Short mmCIF file of C-alpha atoms in Angstrom, two decimals:
data_model
loop_
_atom_site.label_atom_id
_atom_site.label_comp_id
_atom_site.label_asym_id
_atom_site.label_seq_id
_atom_site.Cartn_x
_atom_site.Cartn_y
_atom_site.Cartn_z
CA UNK M 288 -9.17 7.50 -33.95
CA UNK M 289 -11.54 9.05 -31.43
CA UNK M 290 -12.38 6.59 -28.65
CA UNK M 291 -15.70 7.77 -27.28
CA UNK M 292 -17.69 4.55 -26.94
CA UNK M 293 -17.74 2.07 -24.09
CA UNK M 294 -18.59 -1.61 -24.48
CA UNK M 295 -19.19 -3.76 -21.44
CA UNK M 296 -19.24 -7.52 -22.02
CA UNK M 297 -19.85 -10.49 -19.80
CA UNK M 298 -17.86 -13.70 -20.04
CA UNK M 299 -17.07 -16.63 -17.83
CA UNK M 300 -13.94 -16.65 -15.68
CA UNK M 301 -12.10 -19.22 -17.76
CA UNK M 302 -12.55 -17.22 -20.98
CA UNK M 303 -11.42 -14.06 -19.19
CA UNK M 304 -8.28 -15.76 -17.85
CA UNK M 305 -7.45 -17.12 -21.31
CA UNK M 306 -7.89 -13.71 -22.95
CA UNK M 307 -5.67 -12.11 -20.30
CA UNK M 308 -3.05 -14.81 -20.94
CA UNK M 309 -3.13 -14.21 -24.71
CA UNK M 310 -3.03 -10.43 -24.27
CA UNK M 311 -0.02 -10.64 -21.97
CA UNK M 312 1.70 -13.09 -24.34
CA UNK M 313 1.22 -10.63 -27.21
CA UNK M 314 2.28 -7.62 -25.11
CA UNK M 315 -1.14 -5.99 -24.94
CA UNK M 316 -3.55 -5.06 -22.20
CA UNK M 317 -6.81 -6.97 -22.17
CA UNK M 318 -8.59 -3.88 -23.51
CA UNK M 319 -6.16 -3.52 -26.44
CA UNK M 320 -6.38 -7.24 -27.15
CA UNK M 321 -10.16 -6.99 -27.47
CA UNK M 322 -9.82 -3.92 -29.73
CA UNK M 323 -7.25 -5.82 -31.82
CA UNK M 324 -9.66 -8.75 -32.23
CA UNK M 325 -12.49 -6.41 -33.21
CA UNK M 326 -10.26 -4.71 -35.79
CA UNK M 327 -9.32 -8.10 -37.24
CA UNK M 328 -13.02 -8.98 -37.49
CA UNK M 329 -13.82 -5.74 -39.35
CA UNK M 330 -10.87 -6.22 -41.75
CA UNK M 331 -11.95 -9.79 -42.45
CA UNK M 332 -15.56 -8.73 -43.09
CA UNK M 333 -14.51 -5.92 -45.42
CA UNK M 334 -12.11 -8.20 -47.28
CA UNK M 335 -14.97 -10.59 -48.01
CA UNK M 336 -17.81 -8.08 -48.51
CA UNK M 337 -16.09 -4.83 -49.49
CA UNK M 338 -15.58 -1.66 -47.50
CA UNK M 339 -18.26 -0.51 -45.10
CA UNK M 340 -19.15 3.01 -46.23
CA UNK M 341 -19.97 5.91 -43.91
CA UNK M 342 -23.48 6.05 -45.35
CA UNK M 343 -23.98 2.39 -44.32
CA UNK M 344 -23.36 3.24 -40.66
CA UNK M 345 -26.06 4.38 -38.25
#
């Protein structure tokens, strides 16, 4: 998978600390934890609504 996009997000300190804790617990960096969560979201959406086709993407 080509990784050519950057996503900057803002969150409060407590949420950041909790995500770091979970990432470390699961043996991931914070970045990979966020990617993992995004992948889970996409899988869940596609399970409920069907695959997202290339022609649906902008």
